Coordinates of C-alpha atoms in Angstrom, one line a residue:
Chain A
M3 CA -3.1 3.6 -34.5
R4 CA -6.6 3.3 -34.1
P5 CA -8.0 2.7 -31.2
L6 CA -9.6 -0.7 -30.7
K7 CA -14.0 -1.4 -30.5
K8 CA -15.6 -1.7 -27.0
P9 CA -15.2 -4.3 -25.3
I10 CA -11.7 -4.8 -24.7
I11 CA -9.7 -6.8 -22.5
L12 CA -6.1 -7.2 -22.2
V13 CA -4.1 -9.5 -19.4
H14 CA -0.8 -10.0 -18.9
G15 CA 1.1 -13.0 -17.0
G16 CA 4.1 -11.3 -15.3
A17 CA 6.9 -9.5 -16.4
G18 CA 10.4 -11.0 -16.1
R19 CA 12.4 -13.8 -17.7
L20 CA 10.8 -16.3 -19.8
R21 CA 13.5 -18.8 -21.1
N22 CA 13.5 -21.6 -18.4
K23 CA 9.5 -21.6 -18.6
Q24 CA 6.8 -23.9 -20.1
L25 CA 5.6 -21.3 -22.8
K26 CA 3.0 -23.9 -24.3
D27 CA 0.8 -24.1 -21.2
Y28 CA 2.3 -20.7 -20.3
K29 CA 0.4 -19.5 -23.6
L30 CA -2.8 -21.7 -23.5
C31 CA -3.4 -19.8 -20.0
L32 CA -3.3 -16.1 -21.0
K33 CA -5.2 -17.5 -24.6
D34 CA -8.4 -18.7 -21.8
A35 CA -7.7 -16.1 -19.6
A36 CA -8.5 -13.8 -22.0
E37 CA -11.1 -15.3 -24.0
N38 CA -13.3 -15.8 -20.0
G39 CA -12.3 -12.6 -19.1
F40 CA -14.0 -11.3 -22.5
R41 CA -17.1 -13.8 -22.0
A42 CA -17.8 -12.3 -18.6
L43 CA -16.8 -8.8 -19.7
L44 CA -20.1 -9.1 -22.7
T45 CA -22.1 -10.7 -19.8
G46 CA -21.3 -8.5 -17.2
G47 CA -19.1 -5.8 -16.9
A48 CA -15.3 -4.7 -16.6
V49 CA -15.1 -5.8 -13.0
D50 CA -17.0 -9.4 -14.3
G51 CA -13.9 -9.1 -17.0
V52 CA -10.9 -8.8 -14.9
V53 CA -12.3 -11.0 -12.1
E54 CA -12.5 -14.2 -14.5
A55 CA -9.7 -13.4 -16.3
V56 CA -7.3 -13.2 -13.2
K57 CA -9.1 -15.8 -11.6
T58 CA -8.7 -18.0 -14.8
M59 CA -4.8 -17.4 -14.0
E60 CA -5.2 -18.2 -10.7
D61 CA -6.4 -21.8 -11.4
C62 CA -3.9 -22.9 -14.6
G63 CA -0.9 -23.7 -12.2
F64 CA 1.4 -22.0 -15.0
M65 CA 1.3 -18.4 -13.6
N66 CA 3.4 -17.6 -10.2
A67 CA -0.8 -16.8 -8.2
G68 CA -3.1 -18.8 -7.3
V69 CA -3.0 -22.8 -7.0
G70 CA 0.6 -21.8 -9.2
S71 CA 2.2 -19.8 -6.1
V72 CA 5.9 -20.2 -5.2
L73 CA 7.1 -20.6 -1.8
N74 CA 8.6 -18.2 0.8
I75 CA 11.2 -18.5 2.9
H76 CA 9.1 -21.1 5.0
K77 CA 7.9 -23.1 2.4
E78 CA 4.3 -21.7 2.8
V79 CA 2.1 -20.0 0.3
E80 CA 0.7 -16.6 0.5
M81 CA -0.8 -14.9 -2.0
D82 CA -1.8 -11.1 -2.4
A83 CA -5.0 -10.0 -5.0
G84 CA -6.0 -6.2 -5.7
I85 CA -8.8 -5.2 -7.8
M86 CA -10.3 -1.9 -8.8
D87 CA -13.7 -0.9 -9.9
G88 CA -12.6 2.7 -12.2
S89 CA -16.7 4.0 -12.3
T90 CA -16.7 3.9 -8.7
L91 CA -13.1 4.2 -7.1
R92 CA -13.9 1.4 -5.1
V93 CA -11.2 -1.2 -4.2
G94 CA -10.4 -4.7 -2.8
G95 CA -6.9 -5.9 -2.0
V96 CA -6.1 -8.8 0.2
T97 CA -2.6 -9.8 1.4
L98 CA -0.7 -13.1 3.1
V99 CA -3.7 -15.3 1.9
K100 CA -3.0 -18.6 3.0
K101 CA -6.1 -21.2 2.3
I102 CA -8.2 -19.8 -0.1
K103 CA -8.5 -20.6 -3.9
N104 CA -8.4 -17.8 -5.3
P105 CA -7.5 -14.5 -3.8
I106 CA -8.9 -12.5 -6.6
L107 CA -12.6 -13.1 -5.2
L108 CA -11.3 -12.7 -2.1
A109 CA -10.3 -9.3 -3.0
R110 CA -13.7 -8.7 -4.6
V111 CA -15.4 -10.0 -1.5
V112 CA -13.3 -6.4 0.5
M113 CA -14.0 -4.1 -2.3
E114 CA -18.0 -5.7 -2.0
K115 CA -18.9 -6.5 1.4
T116 CA -16.7 -4.2 3.8
D117 CA -15.5 -0.9 4.3
H118 CA -11.8 -1.3 4.4
I119 CA -9.9 -1.7 1.0
L120 CA -7.4 -3.6 2.1
L121 CA -7.2 -6.9 4.4
A122 CA -4.7 -9.5 5.8
G123 CA -5.0 -12.6 7.4
N124 CA -6.9 -15.4 9.0
F125 CA -10.2 -13.1 9.4
I126 CA -11.1 -12.1 5.9
E127 CA -10.5 -15.6 4.8
E128 CA -12.9 -17.1 7.5
L129 CA -15.5 -14.4 5.7
G130 CA -14.8 -15.7 2.3
I131 CA -14.9 -19.1 3.2
K132 CA -18.5 -18.4 4.8
L133 CA -19.2 -16.5 1.7
G134 CA -18.5 -19.4 -0.2
L135 CA -15.3 -19.2 -1.3
K136 CA -13.4 -22.5 -2.4
T137 CA -10.7 -23.3 -0.5
W138 CA -7.1 -25.3 -0.9
D139 CA -4.1 -26.5 0.7
F140 CA -1.1 -26.2 -1.0
K141 CA 1.0 -29.4 0.1
Q142 CA -1.9 -31.4 -1.0
H143 CA -1.8 -30.0 -4.7
P144 CA 0.1 -31.9 -7.4
Q145 CA 2.7 -29.1 -8.2
Y146 CA 3.9 -29.2 -4.7
V147 CA 6.5 -31.7 -5.0
G148 CA 8.0 -29.7 -8.0
K149 CA 7.8 -26.3 -5.9
V150 CA 9.7 -27.8 -2.9
K151 CA 12.3 -29.2 -5.0
R152 CA 12.8 -25.3 -7.0
Y153 CA 12.7 -24.1 -3.2
N154 CA 15.5 -26.7 -2.1
E155 CA 17.5 -25.6 -4.9
L156 CA 17.3 -21.7 -4.5
Y157 CA 18.0 -22.3 -0.5
S158 CA 21.0 -24.5 -1.5
K159 CA 22.1 -21.2 -3.2
L160 CA 21.4 -18.8 -0.2
L161 CA 23.6 -21.4 2.6
K162 CA 26.2 -21.2 -0.4
G163 CA 26.5 -17.8 0.1
E164 CA 25.3 -16.9 -3.5
V165 CA 22.4 -14.7 -2.1
K166 CA 23.4 -14.0 1.3
H167 CA 19.6 -13.7 2.7
L168 CA 18.5 -11.9 0.1
Q169 CA 20.4 -8.5 0.5
R170 CA 20.7 -6.6 -2.6
L171 CA 17.8 -8.0 -4.2
R172 CA 18.6 -6.3 -7.5
K173 CA 22.0 -8.4 -7.7
L174 CA 20.5 -11.4 -6.2
L175 CA 17.6 -10.9 -9.6
E176 CA 20.3 -11.0 -12.3
K177 CA 21.9 -14.3 -10.9
V178 CA 18.8 -16.0 -10.9
G179 CA 16.5 -14.6 -12.4
E180 CA 13.6 -16.8 -11.8
L181 CA 13.1 -14.7 -9.0
I182 CA 11.2 -12.3 -10.3
P183 CA 7.7 -12.2 -9.3
E184 CA 5.4 -13.2 -12.2
T185 CA 1.8 -11.7 -11.6
V186 CA -0.7 -11.7 -13.3
G187 CA -3.4 -9.1 -14.0
A188 CA -6.1 -8.0 -16.6
V189 CA -7.2 -4.8 -17.6
A190 CA -11.3 -4.6 -18.9
L191 CA -13.3 -2.0 -20.9
D192 CA -17.0 -2.6 -21.5
R193 CA -19.4 -1.9 -23.3
D194 CA -21.0 1.0 -20.6
G195 CA -17.4 2.5 -21.1
K196 CA -16.4 1.5 -17.7
L197 CA -13.0 0.4 -16.9
A198 CA -11.6 -1.9 -14.4
A199 CA -7.9 -3.6 -13.3
A200 CA -7.3 -6.6 -11.2
T201 CA -3.5 -8.4 -10.0
S202 CA -2.6 -11.6 -8.6
T203 CA 0.4 -12.9 -7.3
G204 CA 2.6 -15.6 -5.4
G205 CA 5.0 -12.4 -4.7
Y206 CA 8.5 -14.3 -5.0
W207 CA 10.6 -17.1 -3.9
L208 CA 12.5 -17.0 -0.5
K209 CA 10.4 -14.0 0.4
L210 CA 10.1 -13.3 4.3
P211 CA 6.7 -14.4 5.9
G212 CA 4.4 -11.6 6.1
R213 CA 5.8 -9.7 3.0
I214 CA 3.5 -7.5 1.3
G215 CA 4.3 -6.1 -2.1
D216 CA 2.7 -4.5 -4.3
S217 CA 0.0 -6.5 -6.1
P218 CA -2.9 -5.8 -3.2
I219 CA -2.2 -2.4 -3.1
V220 CA -4.0 0.5 -5.2
G221 CA -2.2 3.0 -7.0
A222 CA 1.3 0.1 -6.6
G223 CA 0.2 -2.6 -8.7
F224 CA -3.2 -1.9 -9.8
Y225 CA -5.2 1.2 -10.5
A226 CA -8.5 2.4 -12.6
N227 CA -10.6 5.6 -12.7
N228 CA -13.4 6.7 -15.2
V229 CA -10.0 7.4 -17.5
A230 CA -7.8 4.2 -17.8
A231 CA -7.0 1.2 -16.1
A232 CA -3.5 -0.3 -15.1
S233 CA -2.2 -3.7 -13.5
A234 CA 1.5 -4.0 -13.1
S235 CA 4.2 -7.0 -12.5
G236 CA 7.4 -7.1 -11.1
I237 CA 9.7 -6.4 -8.1
G238 CA 6.7 -5.0 -5.9
E239 CA 9.0 -3.0 -3.7
Y240 CA 10.3 -0.8 -6.7
I241 CA 6.4 -0.3 -7.8
L242 CA 5.1 0.3 -4.5
I243 CA 7.9 2.7 -4.4
T244 CA 7.0 4.5 -7.6
G245 CA 2.9 4.6 -7.1
L246 CA 3.6 2.7 -11.1
C247 CA -0.3 2.2 -12.0
R248 CA -1.3 5.5 -10.8
R249 CA 1.4 6.8 -12.5
A250 CA 0.5 5.6 -15.6
V251 CA -3.5 6.4 -15.4
E252 CA -2.5 9.8 -14.2
L253 CA -0.1 10.2 -17.3
V254 CA -3.4 9.1 -19.4
E255 CA -5.4 12.3 -17.8
N256 CA -2.7 14.3 -18.7
G257 CA -3.5 13.7 -22.3
L258 CA -0.9 10.8 -23.2
P259 CA -2.0 7.9 -25.1
A260 CA -1.8 4.6 -22.7
F261 CA 0.8 3.0 -25.3
K262 CA 3.2 5.8 -24.3
A263 CA 1.9 6.2 -20.7
A264 CA 3.0 3.0 -20.6
S265 CA 6.5 3.3 -21.9
R266 CA 7.4 6.6 -19.7
S267 CA 6.2 4.8 -16.7
I268 CA 8.2 2.3 -17.1
D269 CA 11.0 4.6 -18.5
Y270 CA 10.3 6.0 -14.5
V271 CA 11.2 2.9 -13.1
T272 CA 14.3 1.9 -15.1
N273 CA 15.8 5.1 -14.1
I274 CA 15.7 4.6 -10.6
F275 CA 15.8 0.9 -10.4
G276 CA 17.0 0.0 -13.5
E277 CA 16.1 -2.8 -15.5
N278 CA 14.6 -6.4 -15.0
T279 CA 12.4 -4.5 -12.5
A280 CA 8.9 -4.0 -13.7
G281 CA 6.2 -4.4 -16.6
L282 CA 2.3 -3.1 -16.8
I283 CA -0.5 -3.3 -19.2
I284 CA -3.1 -0.5 -19.4
V285 CA -6.3 -0.2 -21.4
D286 CA -7.7 3.6 -21.7
V287 CA -11.2 4.7 -22.2
R288 CA -11.5 6.0 -25.6
G289 CA -9.9 1.8 -26.6
Y290 CA -6.3 2.6 -26.9
I291 CA -4.0 0.2 -25.0
G292 CA -0.6 0.0 -24.4
S293 CA 1.8 -2.4 -22.8
A294 CA 5.4 -1.6 -21.4
F295 CA 8.3 -4.0 -19.9
N296 CA 12.0 -3.3 -18.8
T297 CA 12.4 -7.2 -18.0
E298 CA 13.3 -10.2 -21.3
G299 CA 8.9 -10.7 -21.9
M300 CA 6.2 -10.1 -20.6
G301 CA 3.1 -12.5 -21.2
R302 CA 0.2 -10.7 -22.8
A303 CA -3.4 -11.9 -24.7
L304 CA -5.9 -9.2 -25.9
L305 CA -9.7 -9.6 -27.1
S306 CA -11.7 -7.1 -28.4
A307 CA -14.7 -6.3 -30.5
S308 CA -12.0 -5.7 -32.7
H309 CA -11.1 -8.8 -33.1
E310 CA -12.4 -12.2 -33.3
K311 CA -9.5 -13.9 -31.4
V312 CA -7.3 -13.7 -29.1
K313 CA -3.9 -12.2 -29.9
V314 CA -1.1 -13.4 -27.9
A315 CA 2.9 -12.3 -27.2
L316 CA 5.5 -12.8 -24.8
F317 CA 8.5 -10.6 -26.1
K318 CA 9.1 -7.1 -26.9
Y319 CA 9.8 -7.6 -31.1
E320 CA 5.6 -9.5 -30.6
R321 CA 3.0 -7.3 -30.9
L322 CA -0.5 -7.2 -30.0
I323 CA -2.0 -5.1 -32.5
Chain B
M206 CA 6.6 33.3 3.6
R207 CA 9.8 32.9 4.0
P208 CA 11.6 29.9 4.4
L209 CA 12.7 28.2 7.8
K210 CA 16.6 27.6 8.5
K211 CA 18.0 24.1 8.2
P212 CA 17.0 22.0 10.2
I213 CA 13.6 21.6 10.5
I214 CA 11.1 19.4 12.0
L215 CA 7.4 19.5 11.6
V216 CA 5.2 17.0 13.8
H217 CA 1.3 15.7 13.5
G218 CA -1.0 14.4 16.5
G219 CA -3.9 13.7 13.5
A220 CA -6.9 15.4 11.5
G221 CA -10.2 15.2 13.0
R222 CA -11.8 16.3 15.9
L223 CA -10.6 17.5 18.6
R224 CA -13.3 18.4 21.2
N225 CA -13.4 15.1 23.5
K226 CA -9.0 15.5 23.7
Q227 CA -7.5 15.6 26.8
L228 CA -5.9 19.1 24.7
K229 CA -3.1 19.9 27.8
D230 CA -1.4 16.3 27.3
Y231 CA -1.6 16.2 23.5
K232 CA -0.5 19.7 22.9
L233 CA 2.3 18.9 25.6
C234 CA 2.9 15.6 23.8
L235 CA 3.2 17.2 20.3
K236 CA 5.7 19.7 21.9
D237 CA 7.8 16.7 23.9
A238 CA 7.7 15.5 20.3
A239 CA 9.1 18.4 18.2
E240 CA 11.4 18.7 20.7
N241 CA 13.2 15.3 21.1
G242 CA 12.7 15.2 17.2
F243 CA 15.0 18.2 16.7
R244 CA 17.2 17.4 19.4
A245 CA 17.5 13.5 17.3
L246 CA 18.2 15.8 13.7
L247 CA 20.2 17.8 15.2
T248 CA 23.2 14.7 16.5
G249 CA 21.3 12.5 13.8
G250 CA 20.0 13.5 11.0
A251 CA 16.4 13.6 9.1
V252 CA 15.7 9.7 9.7
D253 CA 16.1 10.3 13.6
G254 CA 14.5 13.1 14.0
V255 CA 10.7 11.4 12.4
V256 CA 11.4 8.6 14.4
E257 CA 12.0 10.2 17.3
A258 CA 9.3 12.5 17.4
V259 CA 7.3 9.3 15.9
K260 CA 8.5 8.0 19.0
T261 CA 7.3 10.6 21.7
M262 CA 4.0 10.1 20.4
E263 CA 3.4 6.7 20.4
D264 CA 4.4 6.4 24.1
C265 CA 2.7 9.3 25.3
G266 CA -0.8 7.6 25.3
F267 CA -2.6 10.6 24.4
M268 CA -2.2 9.7 20.4
N269 CA -3.9 7.0 18.5
A270 CA -0.4 5.0 18.3
G271 CA 1.8 2.9 20.2
V272 CA 0.6 2.8 23.5
G273 CA -2.3 4.9 23.0
S274 CA -3.8 2.7 20.0
V275 CA -7.7 2.2 19.6
L276 CA -9.1 -1.5 19.6
N277 CA -10.5 -3.0 16.8
I278 CA -13.6 -4.9 16.5
H279 CA -12.2 -7.9 18.5
K280 CA -11.2 -5.7 21.6
E281 CA -7.3 -5.9 20.4
V282 CA -4.7 -3.6 19.5
E283 CA -3.2 -3.7 15.6
M284 CA -0.8 -0.6 14.9
D285 CA 0.6 0.5 11.3
A286 CA 3.6 2.6 10.7
G287 CA 5.8 3.1 8.2
I288 CA 9.2 5.3 7.4
M289 CA 10.9 6.5 4.4
D290 CA 14.8 8.4 3.9
G291 CA 14.0 10.7 1.2
S292 CA 18.1 10.8 0.2
T293 CA 17.8 7.2 -0.5
L294 CA 14.3 6.3 -1.2
R295 CA 14.4 4.1 1.2
V296 CA 11.4 2.4 3.0
G297 CA 10.0 0.4 5.5
G298 CA 6.6 -0.2 6.8
V299 CA 5.1 -2.6 9.9
T300 CA 1.0 -3.9 9.2
L301 CA -0.5 -5.1 12.3
V302 CA 1.9 -5.0 14.8
K303 CA 0.4 -6.0 18.3
K304 CA 2.8 -6.7 20.8
I305 CA 5.8 -4.1 19.9
K306 CA 6.0 -1.1 22.2
N307 CA 7.0 1.2 19.1
P308 CA 6.1 0.1 15.5
I309 CA 8.0 2.8 14.0
L310 CA 11.6 1.5 15.6
L311 CA 10.0 -1.4 13.9
A312 CA 9.5 -0.2 10.6
R313 CA 12.8 1.5 10.7
V314 CA 14.1 -2.2 11.0
V315 CA 11.9 -3.4 8.0
M316 CA 14.0 -0.4 6.3
E317 CA 17.0 -1.1 7.1
K318 CA 17.9 -4.8 7.7
T319 CA 15.2 -6.5 5.4
D320 CA 14.9 -6.6 1.0
H321 CA 11.5 -5.7 1.8
I322 CA 9.1 -2.5 2.2
L323 CA 6.0 -3.3 3.9
L324 CA 5.8 -6.7 6.4
A325 CA 3.6 -7.9 8.3
G326 CA 2.6 -10.2 11.3
N327 CA 4.7 -12.4 13.8
F328 CA 7.9 -13.1 11.7
I329 CA 8.4 -9.5 11.4
E330 CA 7.4 -8.9 15.3
E331 CA 9.5 -11.6 16.4
L332 CA 12.5 -10.3 14.9
G333 CA 12.4 -7.2 16.3
I334 CA 12.6 -8.6 19.8
K335 CA 15.8 -10.1 18.7
L336 CA 16.8 -7.0 17.7
G337 CA 16.4 -5.4 20.8
L338 CA 12.9 -3.9 20.4
K339 CA 10.3 -3.4 23.2
T340 CA 7.3 -5.3 23.9
W341 CA 4.2 -4.3 25.7
D342 CA 0.9 -6.3 26.3
F343 CA -1.8 -3.6 25.6
K344 CA -4.3 -5.4 28.0
Q345 CA -1.9 -4.4 30.7
H346 CA -1.4 -0.9 30.2
P347 CA -3.0 1.7 32.5
Q348 CA -5.5 2.9 29.3
Y349 CA -6.6 -0.3 28.9
V350 CA -9.3 -0.4 31.2
G351 CA -10.7 3.2 29.5
K352 CA -10.7 2.0 26.1
V353 CA -12.4 -1.2 27.0
K354 CA -15.8 1.6 28.3
R355 CA -15.1 3.8 25.1
Y356 CA -15.1 0.2 22.7
N357 CA -18.3 -0.8 24.6
E358 CA -19.8 2.8 24.1
L359 CA -19.2 2.1 20.4
Y360 CA -20.2 -1.2 19.8
S361 CA -23.3 -0.5 22.0
K362 CA -24.0 2.1 18.9
L363 CA -23.4 -0.8 16.3
L364 CA -25.7 -3.0 18.0
K365 CA -28.9 -0.6 17.7
G366 CA -28.0 0.0 14.5
E367 CA -26.2 3.0 14.4
V368 CA -23.6 2.1 12.7
K369 CA -24.5 -0.8 10.8
H370 CA -21.3 -2.7 10.5
L371 CA -19.2 0.2 9.8
Q372 CA -21.5 0.4 6.4
R373 CA -21.1 3.9 5.2
L374 CA -17.9 4.7 6.8
R375 CA -18.2 8.5 5.7
K376 CA -21.8 8.5 7.1
L377 CA -20.5 6.6 10.5
L378 CA -18.4 9.3 11.1
E379 CA -20.3 12.2 11.0
K380 CA -22.2 10.5 13.3
V381 CA -19.4 9.1 15.5
G382 CA -16.7 11.7 14.9
E383 CA -14.8 10.4 17.7
L384 CA -13.9 7.2 15.0
I385 CA -11.8 9.1 12.8
P386 CA -7.8 7.6 13.3
E387 CA -5.4 10.1 14.5
T388 CA -2.3 9.0 13.5
V389 CA 0.7 10.7 14.2
G390 CA 3.5 11.9 11.7
A391 CA 6.5 13.7 11.4
V392 CA 8.9 15.0 8.8
A393 CA 11.9 16.7 9.1
L394 CA 14.9 18.4 6.5
D395 CA 18.4 18.1 8.5
R396 CA 21.6 20.1 8.4
D397 CA 23.0 18.3 5.2
G398 CA 19.4 19.0 3.4
K399 CA 18.2 15.6 3.4
L400 CA 14.5 14.8 4.1
A401 CA 12.5 12.2 5.9
A402 CA 8.9 11.0 7.0
A403 CA 7.1 9.0 9.1
T404 CA 3.5 8.2 10.4
S405 CA 1.8 5.3 13.2
T406 CA -1.3 4.4 13.8
G407 CA -3.5 2.2 15.8
G408 CA -6.4 2.7 12.8
Y409 CA -9.7 3.2 13.8
W410 CA -12.3 2.3 16.6
L411 CA -13.8 -1.4 15.7
K412 CA -12.0 -1.9 12.3
L413 CA -12.3 -4.9 11.4
P414 CA -9.1 -7.5 12.5
G415 CA -6.6 -7.9 9.8
R416 CA -7.5 -4.1 8.1
I417 CA -4.6 -2.3 6.8
G418 CA -4.8 1.6 6.3
D419 CA -2.6 4.2 4.8
S420 CA 0.4 4.6 7.3
P421 CA 2.2 1.7 6.5
I422 CA 2.1 2.3 2.5
V423 CA 4.8 4.5 1.1
G424 CA 3.5 7.2 -1.0
A425 CA -0.1 6.9 0.9
G426 CA 0.5 8.0 4.4
F427 CA 3.8 9.4 4.0
Y428 CA 6.6 9.7 1.3
A429 CA 10.1 11.7 0.9
N430 CA 12.7 11.9 -1.7
N431 CA 14.9 14.7 -2.6
V432 CA 12.6 17.6 -2.7
A433 CA 9.7 17.2 0.4
A434 CA 8.6 15.4 3.0
A435 CA 4.9 14.3 3.7
S436 CA 3.2 12.4 6.3
A437 CA -0.5 12.2 6.3
S438 CA -3.7 11.2 8.6
G439 CA -7.7 10.5 8.4
I440 CA -10.0 7.9 7.1
G441 CA -6.7 5.3 5.7
E442 CA -9.0 4.2 3.0
Y443 CA -9.5 7.4 0.9
I444 CA -5.6 8.1 1.6
L445 CA -4.6 5.4 0.2
I446 CA -6.8 5.2 -3.1
T447 CA -5.7 8.9 -3.8
G448 CA -1.9 8.6 -3.1
L449 CA -1.9 11.4 -0.9
C450 CA 1.7 12.2 0.7
R451 CA 3.2 11.2 -3.2
R452 CA 0.7 13.9 -4.7
A453 CA 1.6 16.6 -2.2
V454 CA 5.5 15.9 -2.8
E455 CA 5.0 16.0 -6.7
L456 CA 3.1 18.8 -6.4
V457 CA 6.3 20.4 -4.9
E458 CA 8.2 18.7 -7.5
N459 CA 6.4 20.5 -10.1
G460 CA 7.2 24.3 -8.7
L461 CA 4.8 24.7 -5.3
P462 CA 5.6 25.8 -2.4
A463 CA 5.3 23.2 0.8
F464 CA 1.5 24.9 1.9
K465 CA -0.6 25.3 -1.5
A466 CA 1.2 21.9 -2.4
A467 CA -0.7 20.7 1.2
S468 CA -3.6 22.8 0.4
R469 CA -4.2 21.5 -2.7
S470 CA -4.1 17.8 -2.5
I471 CA -6.1 18.1 0.8
D472 CA -8.5 19.8 -2.1
Y473 CA -8.0 16.8 -4.2
V474 CA -9.4 14.4 -1.0
T475 CA -12.3 16.9 -0.2
N476 CA -13.2 17.1 -3.9
I477 CA -13.8 12.7 -4.0
F478 CA -14.6 11.9 -0.7
G479 CA -15.5 14.9 0.8
E480 CA -15.0 17.0 4.3
N481 CA -13.0 15.8 7.4
T482 CA -11.4 13.2 5.7
A483 CA -7.9 14.1 5.8
G484 CA -4.8 16.1 6.6
L485 CA -1.2 16.5 6.0
I486 CA 1.8 18.3 7.2
I487 CA 4.9 18.8 4.4
V488 CA 8.3 20.0 4.0
D489 CA 10.3 20.9 1.4
V490 CA 13.9 21.0 0.6
R491 CA 14.1 25.0 0.6
G492 CA 12.4 25.1 3.9
Y493 CA 9.3 26.1 3.4
I494 CA 6.2 23.9 5.3
G495 CA 2.8 23.3 4.9
S496 CA 0.1 21.9 6.4
A497 CA -3.8 21.3 5.6
F498 CA -6.8 18.9 7.0
N499 CA -10.6 19.1 5.8
T500 CA -11.1 18.1 9.6
E501 CA -12.3 20.2 12.7
G502 CA -8.6 20.3 14.0
M503 CA -5.1 18.7 13.6
G504 CA -2.2 19.3 16.1
R505 CA 0.8 20.3 14.6
A506 CA 4.4 21.5 16.4
L507 CA 6.9 22.9 14.8
L508 CA 10.6 23.7 15.7
S509 CA 13.6 24.6 13.4
A510 CA 16.7 26.8 13.4
S511 CA 14.4 29.7 12.8
H512 CA 12.9 29.6 16.2
E513 CA 13.7 29.6 20.0
K514 CA 11.2 26.9 21.0
V515 CA 8.0 24.7 19.7
K516 CA 4.7 26.4 17.9
V517 CA 2.2 24.6 18.6
A518 CA -1.7 24.5 16.4
L519 CA -4.5 22.7 16.9
F520 CA -6.9 24.3 14.5
K521 CA -7.3 26.0 11.2
Y522 CA -6.9 29.9 12.5
E523 CA -4.1 28.9 14.6
R524 CA -0.8 29.7 12.9
L525 CA 2.7 28.2 13.0
I526 CA 4.3 30.6 11.0

């Protein structure tokens, strides 16, 4: 495999089951994300690229992030997002976001305007609003009715004892695979050789209020330095325990090409927590990319200076390059 | 250095400046924590040991955790805690805790009663209360008056431009070292060779509301598996970015003795973020221990089956064994 020419953007729409998805819209959203991210990469840099790509997926409604976010057990939306600038090691994460339309923009506020790297709750949302970020009310969104229907289906499974209060998450996921998170994410390498990673999610159906997953946590759901950038998706608890994205980036630091770092770090999760648990994308500073997942599928889209148009892939037998 | 006999408990009272502390009370609290933790280790196991040690430090009022927690910019207490059972890789973390007296007990609830590993906010606090955990009102606590005085001093520095809205946290810390977090933590190896780690903190003075540091995040503020257990203290943002405790434990997995793993992982933080940023304690399954810090001091206390009584150390020239 030859390295790609800079700049490069690689996005994912979440690892999980794809069979019940509106695949046409899902693929279109991946394509738009890569194209919008690539445009921002050219005019700005790696950070702008991943922000724009993730924002596109937050807005499209066919991903579990931003306006497409699923409902927790209290029938509410609580969104997480995180971003890392590999050239400065600056980080921003936000969690339990309820009223800001684009959590990834709020994560960027945390990274650029505060001394902290992870903020939750009302204060940071109000700060975001004062800084001009758009709000939204998920109950007013056209998708809300459909979401409540899905919520009720899952909730009735819970009541029938088919779910048992979410005990044994993995067993639950085997039964009702749609519960698997479909976090979105992007990694980018810009013309100056700078790297960035970003991730955004709505969590998963019926999660407890206040649940924080891997997506806003540096080293877990995302990580970037001057060697590589990675973004993950899957069961957040497992990704957090294994420190998945830092692990993948460190494998590249230790000499592995990006595609091997991706598969080896996913193997690490599979060995501990089993199949149907995680996926990730990665790009390194030399222009190599990688993606790996132990789920049925993971939507990915790639655009680089080596390509004329976006390449989209969903399943394992579909390759990006 | 010979390995210690099992069981072993090692606690810390936070890395930072010790010059303004009431050192007699601080040392007494460390000693009590090690003794109470050791007793729980003997009757229960590693998890009981670290919980009891951390609970003791949360209750004593001379540590920045539990009832001794500092105030955020809204003059409120927001506490974090985390725990990991190395034998099962189960994890519990709680963040932004306001009304539960012992956040470490709430972290244990997350680990043992939920499918999640990190929870914030009202829901988990209410669950803790329903399960019998004690509440407290920090404004009714005898220390509140003194805390508000300290808050006002720091806040006036902020207004005078000496702090500049917490920009450049590190420069700020050089000026007003008392801002450095004094997270507490414990690591333990029980008679069965099982390991556990726990951490608890009030964060730092003048932090933004909703700020989440390293203490509730697995791999950052704490980590344990069947090889080693570590607990960290310092500037949470840096510990989170570097994944400090997972790093130290992985160094032991790669063959380093615990004391070398401690110093090498602290060197890693120092190289990126400078001095006065972090400290950690670690115990491995063979019975070796380690502690390292790039701050003026870090209170530590050790008790094991090799010892008749607790050994307490504060500065670098004081050794535990």
